[in-house]
Amino acid sequence: MHLHIFLSNTPTKVDNSTKTVTFDMQQCLPTPLVHSSVPVAFYKRQLWTFNLTVYNCSDGTTYCYLWHEGIAGRGANEVGSCVHKFISEALKPVVKSLTMYSNHVLYWWSK
């Protein structure tokens, strides 16, 4: 069986009022990362760093929001604050429709 892809020669119209983004929490990172032959340093309490990555599918840009557990946790309020900051600062005011994907969940917003 062969897969055929047909590309159209007609240019597509770019619509700046519709955006699609994906976001996800990445793996928690221990800070500082300890590589030591002394096992005592490994068992000390480490500070955890969180990373929320937002990818704008419309223009291919990536935004990373980093914070450590001394500032905030990794709950719904913290993730929601990062997504709100992305929407208010990174997206143009021209956007009228926003589609967001996260862990196979679809969020849709329209003005």
One Martini backbone bead per residue (centre of mass of N, CA, C, O) as a GRO file, in nm:
protein
  111
    1MET     BB    1   0.098   0.036   0.022
    2HIS     BB    2   0.036   0.374  -0.069
    3LEU     BB    3   0.130   0.708  -0.004
    4HIS     BB    4  -0.045   1.000  -0.103
    5ILE     BB    5   0.056   1.339  -0.179
    6PHE     BB    6  -0.128   1.637  -0.230
    7LEU     BB    7  -0.041   1.946  -0.371
    8SER     BB    8  -0.125   2.265  -0.380
    9ASN     BB    9  -0.078   2.560  -0.591
   10THR     BB   10  -0.254   2.715  -0.414
   11PRO     BB   11  -0.274   2.966  -0.215
   12THR     BB   12  -0.309   3.028   0.115
   13LYS     BB   13  -0.494   3.177   0.351
   14VAL     BB   14  -0.411   3.395   0.601
   15ASP     BB   15  -0.531   3.363   0.941
   16ASN     BB   16  -0.498   3.578   1.226
   17SER     BB   17  -0.777   3.504   1.397
   18THR     BB   18  -0.652   3.205   1.405
   19LYS     BB   19  -0.549   2.979   1.668
   20THR     BB   20  -0.299   2.722   1.757
   21VAL     BB   21  -0.235   2.539   2.064
   22THR     BB   22   0.012   2.386   2.278
   23PHE     BB   23   0.030   2.222   2.610
   24ASP     BB   24   0.286   2.129   2.868
   25MET     BB   25   0.420   1.950   3.116
   26GLN     BB   26   0.719   1.887   3.218
   27GLN     BB   27   0.969   1.763   3.362
   28CYS     BB   28   1.094   1.757   3.661
   29LEU     BB   29   1.361   1.952   3.805
   30PRO     BB   30   1.647   1.926   3.970
   31THR     BB   31   1.777   2.169   4.212
   32PRO     BB   32   2.052   2.076   4.188
   33LEU     BB   33   2.255   1.887   3.992
   34VAL     BB   34   2.392   1.590   4.129
   35HIS     BB   35   2.745   1.496   4.082
   36SER     BB   36   2.848   1.251   4.312
   37SER     BB   37   3.041   1.034   4.518
   38VAL     BB   38   2.870   1.149   4.743
   39PRO     BB   39   2.566   1.037   4.882
   40VAL     BB   40   2.472   1.277   5.063
   41ALA     BB   41   2.392   1.485   4.837
   42PHE     BB   42   2.155   1.316   4.717
   43TYR     BB   43   1.968   1.319   4.999
   44LYS     BB   44   1.907   1.592   4.971
   45ARG     BB   45   1.716   1.859   4.940
   46GLN     BB   46   1.549   1.954   4.652
   47LEU     BB   47   1.483   2.175   4.401
   48TRP     BB   48   1.200   2.225   4.206
   49THR     BB   49   1.150   2.248   3.852
   50PHE     BB   50   0.925   2.408   3.630
   51ASN     BB   51   0.771   2.331   3.293
   52LEU     BB   52   0.594   2.525   3.059
   53THR     BB   53   0.488   2.443   2.730
   54VAL     BB   54   0.428   2.654   2.442
   55TYR     BB   55   0.279   2.591   2.116
   56ASN     BB   56   0.262   2.767   1.812
   57CYS     BB   57   0.117   2.645   1.525
   58SER     BB   58   0.091   2.900   1.338
   59ASP     BB   59   0.426   3.004   1.376
   60GLY     BB   60   0.639   2.813   1.554
   61THR     BB   61   0.638   2.898   1.850
   62THR     BB   62   0.810   2.895   2.172
   63TYR     BB   63   0.708   2.867   2.521
   64CYS     BB   64   0.866   2.910   2.846
   65TYR     BB   65   0.767   2.829   3.184
   66LEU     BB   66   0.953   2.909   3.476
   67TRP     BB   67   0.966   2.742   3.805
   68HIS     BB   68   0.974   2.709   4.150
   69GLU     BB   69   0.862   2.577   4.456
   70GLY     BB   70   0.907   2.857   4.607
   71ILE     BB   71   0.683   3.005   4.440
   72ALA     BB   72   0.530   2.736   4.326
   73GLY     BB   73   0.349   2.503   4.209
   74ARG     BB   74   0.164   2.243   3.987
   75GLY     BB   75  -0.114   2.346   3.944
   76ALA     BB   76  -0.391   2.483   3.801
   77ASN     BB   77  -0.326   2.781   3.869
   78GLU     BB   78  -0.040   2.794   3.745
   79VAL     BB   79  -0.113   2.704   3.459
   80GLY     BB   80  -0.334   2.918   3.413
   81SER     BB   81  -0.143   3.162   3.440
   82CYS     BB   82   0.038   3.093   3.197
   83VAL     BB   83  -0.185   3.087   2.983
   84HIS     BB   84  -0.282   3.376   3.032
   85LYS     BB   85  -0.012   3.512   2.965
   86PHE     BB   86   0.002   3.411   2.676
   87ILE     BB   87  -0.263   3.535   2.572
   88SER     BB   88  -0.200   3.842   2.661
   89GLU     BB   89   0.109   3.860   2.525
   90ALA     BB   90   0.152   3.667   2.257
   91LEU     BB   91  -0.114   3.750   2.149
   92LYS     BB   92  -0.299   3.903   1.942
   93PRO     BB   93  -0.584   4.111   1.925
   94VAL     BB   94  -0.694   3.967   1.653
   95VAL     BB   95  -0.785   3.728   1.803
   96LYS     BB   96  -1.098   3.524   1.785
   97SER     BB   97  -0.965   3.224   1.771
   98LEU     BB   98  -0.899   2.948   2.008
   99THR     BB   99  -0.696   2.653   2.003
  100MET     BB  100  -0.647   2.397   2.258
  101TYR     BB  101  -0.391   2.160   2.353
  102SER     BB  102  -0.401   1.894   2.622
  103ASN     BB  103  -0.379   1.578   2.662
  104HIS     BB  104  -0.630   1.529   2.458
  105VAL     BB  105  -0.745   1.821   2.508
  106LEU     BB  106  -1.005   2.046   2.418
  107TYR     BB  107  -0.988   2.399   2.362
  108TRP     BB  108  -1.237   2.660   2.312
  109TRP     BB  109  -1.221   2.998   2.180
  110SER     BB  110  -1.446   3.290   2.150
  111LYS     BB  111  -1.553   3.625   2.085
   0.00000   0.00000   0.00000
